[in-house]
Each structure stands twice: as structure tokens, then as C-alpha cells.
Amino acid sequence: GILQHPDGTVLKQLQPPPRGPREQEFYNKVYDSGCCDSVLLKLREYLPKYFGVWSPPAAPNETYLKLEDVTRKFKKPCIMDVKIGQKSYDPYASAEKIQQQVSKYPLMEEIGFLVLGMRVYHVCTDSYETQNQHYGRSLTKETVKDGVSKFFHNGYCLRKDAVAASIQKMEKILEWFEGQEQLNFYASSLLLVYEGSCQATTVRLGEVTLAEKRVVPRGLLGGDILEYNNNIHVINATENGKIEASVSKGLSKFYALHKKAYSKRHHHGQLSLKVENLEQGNVWKSSTCITQEHLNGNVLPQLEKVFCHMPAEPKESANVEVRMIDFAHVFPSDTRDEGYIYGLKNLITVLQNILDN
């Protein structure tokens, strides 16, 4: 599992040899302060930032890689972990290991990627849907597009802006792979993260007509402000120095930050909402507050349409991160990593099909 340090970084426990030391060596090489290799310097853009290793005071023999929490800046992070490549075993794997990996997902060589897990925020229910490795392994050539598109669906609409931004970031990673012949990656993953809450872009929305004026309770005519349901996870260090947090493989616990909701009731009985780009976060401006408990009847579907509204054209500025993770099986090479390139191209094609259709 991935642990969360109180300083906002994440901690990945070093695996037993040779995997753990190999991954540490990879990070040390890429992030060496004296590195002048343009290929490795460029690679840093696609990895979580590396802050060395860390050990709990009470257990100095336990070693953790200290890494950037890629999800930290998101209010409602949606995460998908996708293993990339035609082979999930390295060149030094035993015959038993190869058979084990192939039997887990026979289509890996043909498709070139495997969904290891996802966590998707659903706007309408203010809840997360989670899928594990079994979900990814159940996908076939015929269902993989729909299986991946599930990650970009927030329960109300397809987030095409996030799909488009993900493609653009993956194409940059693909360009790096096509230009380097130093490293081959096996059983490595891409971590996709996008903002599940309403986008922090300026979107002027038309007026939403309320079928019945009486759905806005009389008691809500004041200027009070309601803070929506917030699930803020604060991880504290226990007395022995260990961090009390653990989640499924490849996924960390996420910070869910505050956002405030406002609304404005016009004298014609209409509701006008405007999403503005503000330094402190998304705010729905108004003089009247509609609390969650009153989002029912005819108001709820109307507000859902507003909150789920996305620009007609996907924008590159969508709040999305795509980072490479898991480097326990990275080896020096003198050829291009064709297996990784193959899988990444296929994943980009699937995303493009989702966007086009």
C-alpha cells in the first residue's frame, strides 16, 4: 500500500531485493543532482518528484521511497492505474513467474495494457466508485473501450475534456519513449488523475428555470453559506512514528478540500449559476444558499445539469495528471522499448475512440 506522510508526500515501502533496491537505484539515477543526461532530465517531467528515502523513527530498518503525492492538488481526485507493456515480467523472470503473469491476463501481449484499478467520483451522489484488478482482467478486446471509458464518466456525463487532456499528456510520454534507447520498462504503470469536481474554468451558464417556485424554502432567503459535505482525511503520525494509512495497491488516500456553494434566486423565479475561476477555488456566487437537504424534487435534476456542465469543446487546460510509476523492473537497454510503445499507442487509440464516439 501507499502511505501518506504528514508533510503531504506519499511513502512507498521498499520491496524486498532485488525489486526494491532496483527501484531506488532508478529514482537515484534519474534525480541525481549531477545528472546531465538530457533523456533522464526530460523523464523527470513524467514521474512523481522524488525526495529520497525515509524510515520511521521506531523502525529504522524499514525503508520507504518518499514521493510527490500527485493527487494532492485535487479536490475530488479520480484515479486510474494502468500497467503498460506487452509483458508484465522482466527478461530475468523464471518460467514459473512468466506462466503466472501470462495466466493472470492472457491478452496483455495483444492489448498492451491492463487496468489495475480505478476510483471515480460521481458528482450526483457525492461518492466514489472503486474497481480493482479483477475488473481490469475481465475486460476483453471488445469491452476494453467501454471499460476504460467508465473511468471518465462521473455518473451523469462523460468527461471528454479529461479524456482529451489525458491523450495530450500520453502523447508526450510516447514521444519520449520513441526517442530513447537507454531503458526498458516492465510491469510499470501510468497513473491517471483528473479533477472530479466541477472544473475551475470560466463557464457562463444560461438560466435554469425552476418548474415550481416553492421548491426554494422560505427559510433560505438569507445570505448564509453552506460548506458541502467534506471528507477531509488528515493522517497523523502515531507514537512509534509509523503512518496510520493504507489503501489498495497503487492508490493513495486523497485530500478532499473544501468548496463552497452559493445560488441566486431571481425575482422571476429563475435560478442563474455562474462558475468562476477564482484563486481560492470554485465558488457559486449568490445571495441565497440551497443546502444539500433541499436539493430534491425539481431542483436536484436542474442543479445536476449545471454542476455537470462541461464546455462543448474539450480543453487542454483540464486539470489532469498522467505520471509514470512503479519501477521495480526497469533495465538498461540499447534498443527502443517496443513493448511499452505498443501498449501506450493502443491505450491512446482507445482514448481517442472514446473521444470520437
mmCIF file of C-alpha atoms in Angstrom:
data_model
loop_
_atom_site.group_PDB
_atom_site.id
_atom_site.type_symbol
_atom_site.label_atom_id
_atom_site.label_comp_id
_atom_site.label_asym_id
_atom_site.label_seq_id
_atom_site.Cartn_x
_atom_site.Cartn_y
_atom_site.Cartn_z
ATOM 1 C CA GLY A 1 0.000 0.000 0.000
ATOM 2 C CA ILE A 2 0.867 3.659 -0.233
ATOM 3 C CA LEU A 3 1.128 5.654 2.997
ATOM 4 C CA GLN A 4 0.754 9.373 3.434
ATOM 5 C CA HIS A 5 3.336 11.411 5.295
ATOM 6 C CA PRO A 6 2.086 14.384 7.352
ATOM 7 C CA ASP A 7 4.138 16.724 5.138
ATOM 8 C CA GLY A 8 1.956 15.882 2.137
ATOM 9 C CA THR A 9 4.258 13.427 0.380
ATOM 10 C CA VAL A 10 3.491 9.736 -0.045
ATOM 11 C CA LEU A 11 5.588 6.815 1.175
ATOM 12 C CA LYS A 12 6.084 3.613 -0.785
ATOM 13 C CA GLN A 13 7.718 0.856 1.227
ATOM 14 C CA LEU A 14 10.806 -0.536 -0.448
ATOM 15 C CA GLN A 15 10.114 -4.028 -1.789
ATOM 16 C CA PRO A 16 12.385 -6.992 -0.957
ATOM 17 C CA PRO A 17 15.529 -7.395 -3.093
ATOM 18 C CA PRO A 18 16.095 -7.215 -5.967
ATOM 19 C CA ARG A 19 12.945 -5.215 -6.767
ATOM 20 C CA GLY A 20 13.176 -2.575 -4.039
ATOM 21 C CA PRO A 21 16.862 -1.694 -4.457
ATOM 22 C CA ARG A 22 16.368 -1.642 -8.239
ATOM 23 C CA GLU A 23 13.534 0.883 -7.968
ATOM 24 C CA GLN A 24 15.526 3.019 -5.530
ATOM 25 C CA GLU A 25 18.513 2.938 -7.870
ATOM 26 C CA PHE A 26 16.269 4.047 -10.746
ATOM 27 C CA TYR A 27 14.991 7.086 -8.816
ATOM 28 C CA ASN A 28 18.510 7.931 -7.595
ATOM 29 C CA LYS A 29 19.823 7.833 -11.150
ATOM 30 C CA VAL A 30 17.047 9.974 -12.647
ATOM 31 C CA TYR A 31 17.084 12.520 -9.830
ATOM 32 C CA ASP A 32 20.850 12.663 -9.292
ATOM 33 C CA SER A 33 21.759 16.316 -8.685
ATOM 34 C CA GLY A 34 24.718 15.906 -11.021
ATOM 35 C CA CYS A 35 22.680 14.348 -13.842
ATOM 36 C CA CYS A 36 23.332 15.971 -17.210
ATOM 37 C CA ASP A 37 21.721 13.307 -19.414
ATOM 38 C CA SER A 38 19.021 15.081 -21.438
ATOM 39 C CA VAL A 39 16.982 11.874 -21.747
ATOM 40 C CA LEU A 40 16.788 11.393 -17.969
ATOM 41 C CA LEU A 41 16.244 15.093 -17.304
ATOM 42 C CA LYS A 42 13.262 15.017 -19.676
ATOM 43 C CA LEU A 43 11.971 11.838 -17.990
ATOM 44 C CA ARG A 44 11.609 13.726 -14.693
ATOM 45 C CA GLU A 45 8.630 15.575 -16.173
ATOM 46 C CA TYR A 46 6.673 12.323 -16.339
ATOM 47 C CA LEU A 47 7.485 10.914 -12.864
ATOM 48 C CA PRO A 48 6.387 11.850 -9.349
ATOM 49 C CA LYS A 49 9.039 14.070 -7.755
ATOM 50 C CA TYR A 50 11.482 12.031 -5.636
ATOM 51 C CA PHE A 51 12.587 13.177 -2.186
ATOM 52 C CA GLY A 52 14.922 10.340 -1.248
ATOM 53 C CA VAL A 53 14.151 7.653 1.329
ATOM 54 C CA TRP A 54 12.539 7.806 4.770
ATOM 55 C CA SER A 55 12.416 5.479 7.777
ATOM 56 C CA PRO A 56 10.099 5.608 10.815
ATOM 57 C CA PRO A 57 11.971 6.619 13.985
ATOM 58 C CA ALA A 58 10.764 3.485 15.756
ATOM 59 C CA ALA A 59 11.676 1.190 12.851
ATOM 60 C CA PRO A 60 14.908 2.443 11.259
ATOM 61 C CA ASN A 61 15.317 -0.780 9.295
ATOM 62 C CA GLU A 62 12.127 -0.107 7.318
ATOM 63 C CA THR A 63 12.791 1.987 4.229
ATOM 64 C CA TYR A 64 10.270 3.993 2.231
ATOM 65 C CA LEU A 65 10.610 5.901 -1.008
ATOM 66 C CA LYS A 66 9.414 9.466 -0.386
ATOM 67 C CA LEU A 67 7.482 10.681 -3.413
ATOM 68 C CA GLU A 68 5.276 13.531 -4.552
ATOM 69 C CA ASP A 69 1.563 12.988 -3.931
ATOM 70 C CA VAL A 70 0.287 13.575 -7.450
ATOM 71 C CA THR A 71 -3.321 13.676 -6.179
ATOM 72 C CA ARG A 72 -2.812 16.312 -3.509
ATOM 73 C CA LYS A 73 -3.850 19.361 -5.545
ATOM 74 C CA PHE A 74 -7.190 17.806 -6.494
ATOM 75 C CA LYS A 75 -10.442 18.356 -4.585
ATOM 76 C CA LYS A 76 -12.112 15.159 -5.812
ATOM 77 C CA PRO A 77 -9.343 13.138 -7.483
ATOM 78 C CA CYS A 78 -10.365 10.428 -9.920
ATOM 79 C CA ILE A 79 -7.542 7.902 -10.300
ATOM 80 C CA MET A 80 -6.764 5.060 -12.658
ATOM 81 C CA ASP A 81 -3.668 2.826 -12.536
ATOM 82 C CA VAL A 82 -2.848 1.200 -15.889
ATOM 83 C CA LYS A 83 0.014 -1.256 -16.358
ATOM 84 C CA ILE A 84 1.702 -0.609 -19.719
ATOM 85 C CA GLY A 85 3.587 -3.010 -21.989
ATOM 86 C CA GLN A 86 3.156 -6.324 -23.736
ATOM 87 C CA LYS A 87 4.986 -8.197 -20.972
ATOM 88 C CA SER A 88 4.380 -7.826 -17.253
ATOM 89 C CA TYR A 89 7.507 -9.879 -16.469
ATOM 90 C CA ASP A 90 11.116 -8.853 -16.964
ATOM 91 C CA PRO A 91 13.824 -10.654 -19.017
ATOM 92 C CA TYR A 92 15.185 -12.354 -15.879
ATOM 93 C CA ALA A 93 11.863 -13.847 -14.767
ATOM 94 C CA SER A 94 11.691 -17.596 -14.154
ATOM 95 C CA ALA A 95 9.492 -19.840 -16.286
ATOM 96 C CA GLU A 96 7.141 -20.143 -13.315
ATOM 97 C CA LYS A 97 6.903 -16.363 -12.964
ATOM 98 C CA ILE A 98 6.255 -15.931 -16.685
ATOM 99 C CA GLN A 99 3.464 -18.511 -16.622
ATOM 100 C CA GLN A 100 1.952 -16.876 -13.556
ATOM 101 C CA GLN A 101 1.904 -13.426 -15.179
ATOM 102 C CA VAL A 102 0.589 -14.646 -18.529
ATOM 103 C CA SER A 103 -2.229 -16.600 -16.871
ATOM 104 C CA LYS A 104 -3.342 -13.502 -14.957
ATOM 105 C CA TYR A 105 -4.127 -11.606 -18.159
ATOM 106 C CA PRO A 106 -3.538 -13.545 -21.382
ATOM 107 C CA LEU A 107 -4.474 -10.516 -23.517
ATOM 108 C CA MET A 108 -1.613 -8.392 -22.167
ATOM 109 C CA GLU A 109 0.604 -9.174 -25.152
ATOM 110 C CA GLU A 110 -2.165 -8.409 -27.639
ATOM 111 C CA ILE A 111 -3.660 -5.322 -25.973
ATOM 112 C CA GLY A 112 -0.509 -3.991 -24.353
ATOM 113 C CA PHE A 113 -2.046 -2.607 -21.176
ATOM 114 C CA LEU A 114 -4.071 -3.684 -18.150
ATOM 115 C CA VAL A 115 -6.302 -1.604 -15.868
ATOM 116 C CA LEU A 116 -5.087 -2.342 -12.337
ATOM 117 C CA GLY A 117 -7.681 -0.240 -10.565
ATOM 118 C CA MET A 118 -9.716 2.940 -10.637
ATOM 119 C CA ARG A 119 -11.514 5.271 -8.316
ATOM 120 C CA VAL A 120 -14.138 7.564 -9.877
ATOM 121 C CA TYR A 121 -16.000 10.411 -8.217
ATOM 122 C CA HIS A 122 -19.713 10.568 -9.025
ATOM 123 C CA VAL A 123 -20.975 14.145 -8.893
ATOM 124 C CA CYS A 124 -24.646 13.364 -8.406
ATOM 125 C CA THR A 125 -24.176 11.122 -5.364
ATOM 126 C CA ASP A 126 -21.040 12.786 -3.931
ATOM 127 C CA SER A 127 -19.437 9.352 -3.654
ATOM 128 C CA TYR A 128 -16.640 7.271 -5.175
ATOM 129 C CA GLU A 129 -16.924 4.095 -7.208
ATOM 130 C CA THR A 130 -13.903 1.804 -6.955
ATOM 131 C CA GLN A 131 -12.783 -1.039 -9.232
ATOM 132 C CA ASN A 132 -9.869 -3.409 -8.581
ATOM 133 C CA GLN A 133 -7.620 -5.640 -10.688
ATOM 134 C CA HIS A 134 -10.390 -8.172 -11.254
ATOM 135 C CA TYR A 135 -12.323 -5.541 -13.173
ATOM 136 C CA GLY A 136 -9.385 -4.878 -15.482
ATOM 137 C CA ARG A 137 -8.722 -8.556 -16.077
ATOM 138 C CA SER A 138 -12.362 -9.099 -17.014
ATOM 139 C CA LEU A 139 -12.030 -6.714 -19.973
ATOM 140 C CA THR A 140 -11.726 -8.174 -23.467
ATOM 141 C CA LYS A 141 -10.778 -6.668 -26.828
ATOM 142 C CA GLU A 142 -14.469 -5.972 -27.382
ATOM 143 C CA THR A 143 -15.166 -4.406 -23.974
ATOM 144 C CA VAL A 144 -11.912 -2.609 -23.177
ATOM 145 C CA LYS A 145 -13.084 0.718 -24.656
ATOM 146 C CA ASP A 146 -16.224 0.762 -22.523
ATOM 147 C CA GLY A 147 -14.204 -0.473 -19.557
ATOM 148 C CA VAL A 148 -11.764 2.420 -19.791
ATOM 149 C CA SER A 149 -14.496 4.988 -20.535
ATOM 150 C CA LYS A 150 -16.062 4.111 -17.177
ATOM 151 C CA PHE A 151 -13.164 5.971 -15.579
ATOM 152 C CA PHE A 152 -14.149 9.197 -17.323
ATOM 153 C CA HIS A 153 -17.872 9.010 -16.546
ATOM 154 C CA ASN A 154 -18.934 10.909 -13.445
ATOM 155 C CA GLY A 155 -22.353 9.253 -13.150
ATOM 156 C CA TYR A 156 -24.015 11.938 -15.217
ATOM 157 C CA CYS A 157 -21.840 12.745 -18.206
ATOM 158 C CA LEU A 158 -18.653 11.697 -19.972
ATOM 159 C CA ARG A 159 -15.708 13.939 -19.118
ATOM 160 C CA LYS A 160 -14.397 14.406 -22.643
ATOM 161 C CA ASP A 161 -12.215 17.298 -21.514
ATOM 162 C CA ALA A 162 -10.318 14.920 -19.207
ATOM 163 C CA VAL A 163 -10.032 12.317 -21.979
ATOM 164 C CA ALA A 164 -8.562 14.892 -24.392
ATOM 165 C CA ALA A 165 -6.089 16.220 -21.816
ATOM 166 C CA SER A 166 -5.016 12.658 -20.924
ATOM 167 C CA ILE A 167 -4.316 11.896 -24.579
ATOM 168 C CA GLN A 168 -2.162 15.017 -24.935
ATOM 169 C CA LYS A 169 -0.059 14.107 -21.898
ATOM 170 C CA MET A 170 0.312 10.479 -23.009
ATOM 171 C CA GLU A 171 1.481 11.576 -26.440
ATOM 172 C CA LYS A 172 4.335 13.488 -24.790
ATOM 173 C CA ILE A 173 5.349 10.365 -22.859
ATOM 174 C CA LEU A 174 5.127 8.357 -26.095
ATOM 175 C CA GLU A 175 7.383 10.903 -27.802
ATOM 176 C CA TRP A 176 9.954 10.400 -25.022
ATOM 177 C CA PHE A 177 9.864 6.619 -25.451
ATOM 178 C CA GLU A 178 10.236 6.836 -29.219
ATOM 179 C CA GLY A 179 13.356 8.960 -28.796
ATOM 180 C CA GLN A 180 15.251 6.955 -26.160
ATOM 181 C CA GLU A 181 17.185 3.677 -26.257
ATOM 182 C CA GLN A 182 18.579 3.624 -22.722
ATOM 183 C CA LEU A 183 15.876 1.967 -20.631
ATOM 184 C CA ASN A 184 13.247 -0.748 -20.936
ATOM 185 C CA PHE A 185 10.278 -0.774 -18.561
ATOM 186 C CA TYR A 186 8.442 -3.906 -17.445
ATOM 187 C CA ALA A 187 5.394 -4.084 -15.135
ATOM 188 C CA SER A 188 5.432 -0.288 -14.938
ATOM 189 C CA SER A 189 2.234 1.756 -14.773
ATOM 190 C CA LEU A 190 0.711 5.060 -15.736
ATOM 191 C CA LEU A 191 -1.223 6.882 -13.043
ATOM 192 C CA LEU A 192 -4.052 8.995 -14.485
ATOM 193 C CA VAL A 193 -5.642 11.619 -12.256
ATOM 194 C CA TYR A 194 -8.289 14.208 -13.098
ATOM 195 C CA GLU A 195 -10.436 16.596 -11.092
ATOM 196 C CA GLY A 196 -13.821 15.053 -10.395
ATOM 197 C CA SER A 197 -15.470 18.205 -9.064
ATOM 198 C CA CYS A 198 -16.655 20.993 -11.339
ATOM 199 C CA GLN A 199 -13.862 22.427 -13.448
ATOM 200 C CA ALA A 200 -12.079 25.611 -12.409
ATOM 201 C CA THR A 201 -12.682 27.224 -15.767
ATOM 202 C CA THR A 202 -14.946 30.142 -16.512
ATOM 203 C CA VAL A 203 -18.224 28.766 -17.806
ATOM 204 C CA ARG A 204 -21.181 31.076 -18.201
ATOM 205 C CA LEU A 205 -24.359 29.086 -17.895
ATOM 206 C CA GLY A 206 -27.817 30.018 -19.056
ATOM 207 C CA GLU A 207 -30.683 30.426 -16.654
ATOM 208 C CA VAL A 208 -32.174 27.256 -15.270
ATOM 209 C CA THR A 209 -35.913 27.531 -14.955
ATOM 210 C CA LEU A 210 -37.415 26.111 -11.798
ATOM 211 C CA ALA A 211 -40.699 24.371 -12.511
ATOM 212 C CA GLU A 212 -42.046 25.382 -9.130
ATOM 213 C CA LYS A 213 -41.069 28.453 -7.136
ATOM 214 C CA ARG A 214 -41.998 26.759 -3.892
ATOM 215 C CA VAL A 215 -39.073 24.321 -4.108
ATOM 216 C CA VAL A 216 -36.851 27.037 -2.621
ATOM 217 C CA PRO A 217 -37.776 27.024 1.085
ATOM 218 C CA ARG A 218 -38.701 30.345 2.657
ATOM 219 C CA GLY A 219 -36.062 29.938 5.297
ATOM 220 C CA LEU A 220 -33.290 30.100 2.710
ATOM 221 C CA LEU A 221 -33.682 33.726 1.728
ATOM 222 C CA GLY A 222 -30.803 34.852 3.931
ATOM 223 C CA GLY A 223 -27.181 35.129 2.908
ATOM 224 C CA ASP A 224 -25.878 32.140 4.860
ATOM 225 C CA ILE A 225 -23.161 29.985 3.358
ATOM 226 C CA LEU A 226 -23.153 26.227 3.480
ATOM 227 C CA GLU A 227 -19.972 24.188 3.226
ATOM 228 C CA TYR A 228 -20.729 20.996 1.358
ATOM 229 C CA ASN A 229 -20.093 17.551 2.775
ATOM 230 C CA ASN A 230 -16.315 17.321 3.029
ATOM 231 C CA ASN A 231 -14.375 14.166 3.648
ATOM 232 C CA ILE A 232 -11.045 15.564 4.745
ATOM 233 C CA HIS A 233 -8.548 12.870 5.572
ATOM 234 C CA VAL A 234 -5.820 14.020 7.940
ATOM 235 C CA ILE A 235 -3.182 11.410 8.584
ATOM 236 C CA ASN A 236 -1.324 11.765 11.867
ATOM 237 C CA ALA A 237 1.857 10.058 12.971
ATOM 238 C CA THR A 238 1.419 7.631 15.851
ATOM 239 C CA GLU A 239 3.786 7.474 18.806
ATOM 240 C CA ASN A 240 6.027 4.893 17.159
ATOM 241 C CA GLY A 241 6.430 7.094 14.118
ATOM 242 C CA LYS A 242 4.516 4.943 11.651
ATOM 243 C CA ILE A 243 1.816 6.422 9.490
ATOM 244 C CA GLU A 244 -1.712 5.192 10.029
ATOM 245 C CA ALA A 245 -2.970 4.942 6.485
ATOM 246 C CA SER A 246 -3.152 2.169 3.969
ATOM 247 C CA VAL A 247 -5.016 1.751 0.736
ATOM 248 C CA SER A 248 -5.137 -0.676 -2.141
ATOM 249 C CA LYS A 249 -2.060 -1.130 -4.329
ATOM 250 C CA GLY A 250 -1.079 1.829 -6.415
ATOM 251 C CA LEU A 251 -3.705 4.172 -4.953
ATOM 252 C CA SER A 252 -3.189 6.625 -2.104
ATOM 253 C CA LYS A 253 -5.687 8.253 0.187
ATOM 254 C CA PHE A 254 -6.678 11.609 -1.177
ATOM 255 C CA TYR A 255 -7.213 15.027 0.270
ATOM 256 C CA ALA A 256 -10.763 16.235 -0.337
ATOM 257 C CA LEU A 257 -10.663 20.002 0.027
ATOM 258 C CA HIS A 258 -13.440 22.424 0.912
ATOM 259 C CA LYS A 259 -15.617 24.054 -1.656
ATOM 260 C CA LYS A 260 -18.489 26.405 -1.043
ATOM 261 C CA ALA A 261 -21.798 26.554 -2.849
ATOM 262 C CA TYR A 262 -23.980 29.515 -3.468
ATOM 263 C CA SER A 263 -27.019 30.215 -5.569
ATOM 264 C CA LYS A 264 -29.032 33.247 -6.642
ATOM 265 C CA ARG A 265 -32.775 33.421 -6.981
ATOM 266 C CA HIS A 266 -34.119 35.943 -9.464
ATOM 267 C CA HIS A 267 -37.381 37.781 -8.940
ATOM 268 C CA HIS A 268 -38.797 35.912 -11.965
ATOM 269 C CA GLY A 269 -38.430 32.630 -10.147
ATOM 270 C CA GLN A 270 -35.376 31.583 -12.094
ATOM 271 C CA LEU A 271 -32.018 30.332 -10.917
ATOM 272 C CA SER A 272 -28.821 31.597 -12.507
ATOM 273 C CA LEU A 273 -25.500 29.967 -11.661
ATOM 274 C CA LYS A 274 -22.050 31.043 -12.802
ATOM 275 C CA VAL A 275 -18.826 29.125 -12.288
ATOM 276 C CA GLU A 276 -15.892 31.487 -11.991
ATOM 277 C CA ASN A 277 -12.170 30.969 -11.945
ATOM 278 C CA LEU A 278 -11.124 32.242 -8.531
ATOM 279 C CA GLU A 279 -7.780 31.975 -6.793
ATOM 280 C CA GLN A 280 -9.237 30.273 -3.759
ATOM 281 C CA GLY A 281 -11.212 27.658 -5.663
ATOM 282 C CA ASN A 282 -14.563 27.181 -7.343
ATOM 283 C CA VAL A 283 -17.391 29.267 -5.962
ATOM 284 C CA TRP A 284 -21.003 29.503 -6.981
ATOM 285 C CA LYS A 285 -21.840 33.149 -6.265
ATOM 286 C CA SER A 286 -25.208 34.187 -4.933
ATOM 287 C CA SER A 287 -27.186 35.668 -2.129
ATOM 288 C CA THR A 288 -29.262 32.586 -1.361
ATOM 289 C CA CYS A 289 -27.977 29.264 -0.124
ATOM 290 C CA ILE A 290 -29.582 25.958 -1.128
ATOM 291 C CA THR A 291 -28.463 23.221 1.234
ATOM 292 C CA GLN A 292 -27.965 19.614 0.198
ATOM 293 C CA GLU A 293 -31.014 18.504 2.143
ATOM 294 C CA HIS A 294 -33.136 20.766 -0.047
ATOM 295 C CA LEU A 295 -31.646 19.526 -3.312
ATOM 296 C CA ASN A 296 -34.637 17.402 -4.114
ATOM 297 C CA GLY A 297 -37.753 17.453 -6.204
ATOM 298 C CA ASN A 298 -37.366 19.588 -9.286
ATOM 299 C CA VAL A 299 -34.283 21.435 -8.046
ATOM 300 C CA LEU A 300 -31.926 18.463 -7.922
ATOM 301 C CA PRO A 301 -32.037 17.478 -11.622
ATOM 302 C CA GLN A 302 -31.702 21.122 -12.621
ATOM 303 C CA LEU A 303 -28.650 21.678 -10.426
ATOM 304 C CA GLU A 304 -27.108 18.412 -11.551
ATOM 305 C CA LYS A 305 -27.259 19.623 -15.126
ATOM 306 C CA VAL A 306 -25.497 22.818 -14.143
ATOM 307 C CA PHE A 307 -22.846 21.194 -11.961
ATOM 308 C CA CYS A 308 -22.128 18.548 -14.600
ATOM 309 C CA HIS A 309 -21.939 21.060 -17.433
ATOM 310 C CA MET A 310 -18.760 20.840 -19.456
ATOM 311 C CA PRO A 311 -17.525 23.046 -22.296
ATOM 312 C CA ALA A 312 -18.698 21.908 -25.731
ATOM 313 C CA GLU A 313 -15.088 21.567 -26.908
ATOM 314 C CA PRO A 314 -12.547 19.645 -24.784
ATOM 315 C CA LYS A 315 -9.894 21.985 -23.418
ATOM 316 C CA GLU A 316 -6.231 21.244 -22.944
ATOM 317 C CA SER A 317 -6.388 23.133 -19.653
ATOM 318 C CA ALA A 318 -8.426 20.391 -17.958
ATOM 319 C CA ASN A 319 -6.952 19.581 -14.547
ATOM 320 C CA VAL A 320 -5.299 16.257 -15.394
ATOM 321 C CA GLU A 321 -2.078 14.479 -14.413
ATOM 322 C CA VAL A 322 -0.516 11.472 -16.143
ATOM 323 C CA ARG A 323 2.607 10.117 -14.413
ATOM 324 C CA MET A 324 4.716 7.011 -14.777
ATOM 325 C CA ILE A 325 5.009 4.907 -11.590
ATOM 326 C CA ASP A 326 6.351 1.514 -10.407
ATOM 327 C CA PHE A 327 9.965 0.991 -11.480
ATOM 328 C CA ALA A 328 10.998 -2.266 -9.821
ATOM 329 C CA HIS A 329 11.582 -3.801 -13.268
ATOM 330 C CA VAL A 330 13.488 -1.173 -15.242
ATOM 331 C CA PHE A 331 16.627 -2.333 -17.064
ATOM 332 C CA PRO A 332 19.367 -0.750 -19.175
ATOM 333 C CA SER A 333 18.929 -1.280 -22.900
ATOM 334 C CA ASP A 334 20.360 -0.323 -26.268
ATOM 335 C CA THR A 335 17.058 -0.506 -28.174
ATOM 336 C CA ARG A 336 13.687 1.209 -28.043
ATOM 337 C CA ASP A 337 11.158 -0.187 -25.592
ATOM 338 C CA GLU A 338 8.806 -1.531 -28.244
ATOM 339 C CA GLY A 339 6.565 -3.332 -25.736
ATOM 340 C CA TYR A 340 5.835 -0.142 -23.802
ATOM 341 C CA ILE A 341 5.410 1.867 -27.010
ATOM 342 C CA TYR A 342 2.959 -0.707 -28.357
ATOM 343 C CA GLY A 343 0.827 -0.667 -25.208
ATOM 344 C CA LEU A 344 0.856 3.114 -24.883
ATOM 345 C CA LYS A 345 -0.175 3.564 -28.507
ATOM 346 C CA ASN A 346 -3.054 1.142 -28.010
ATOM 347 C CA LEU A 347 -4.220 2.961 -24.883
ATOM 348 C CA ILE A 348 -4.095 6.303 -26.712
ATOM 349 C CA THR A 349 -6.128 4.762 -29.560
ATOM 350 C CA VAL A 350 -8.752 3.540 -27.098
ATOM 351 C CA LEU A 351 -8.981 7.014 -25.526
ATOM 352 C CA GLN A 352 -9.249 8.615 -28.971
ATOM 353 C CA ASN A 353 -12.101 6.248 -29.855
ATOM 354 C CA ILE A 354 -13.871 7.213 -26.628
ATOM 355 C CA LEU A 355 -13.432 10.875 -27.546
ATOM 356 C CA ASP A 356 -14.619 10.444 -31.128
ATOM 357 C CA ASN A 357 -17.641 8.316 -30.289
#
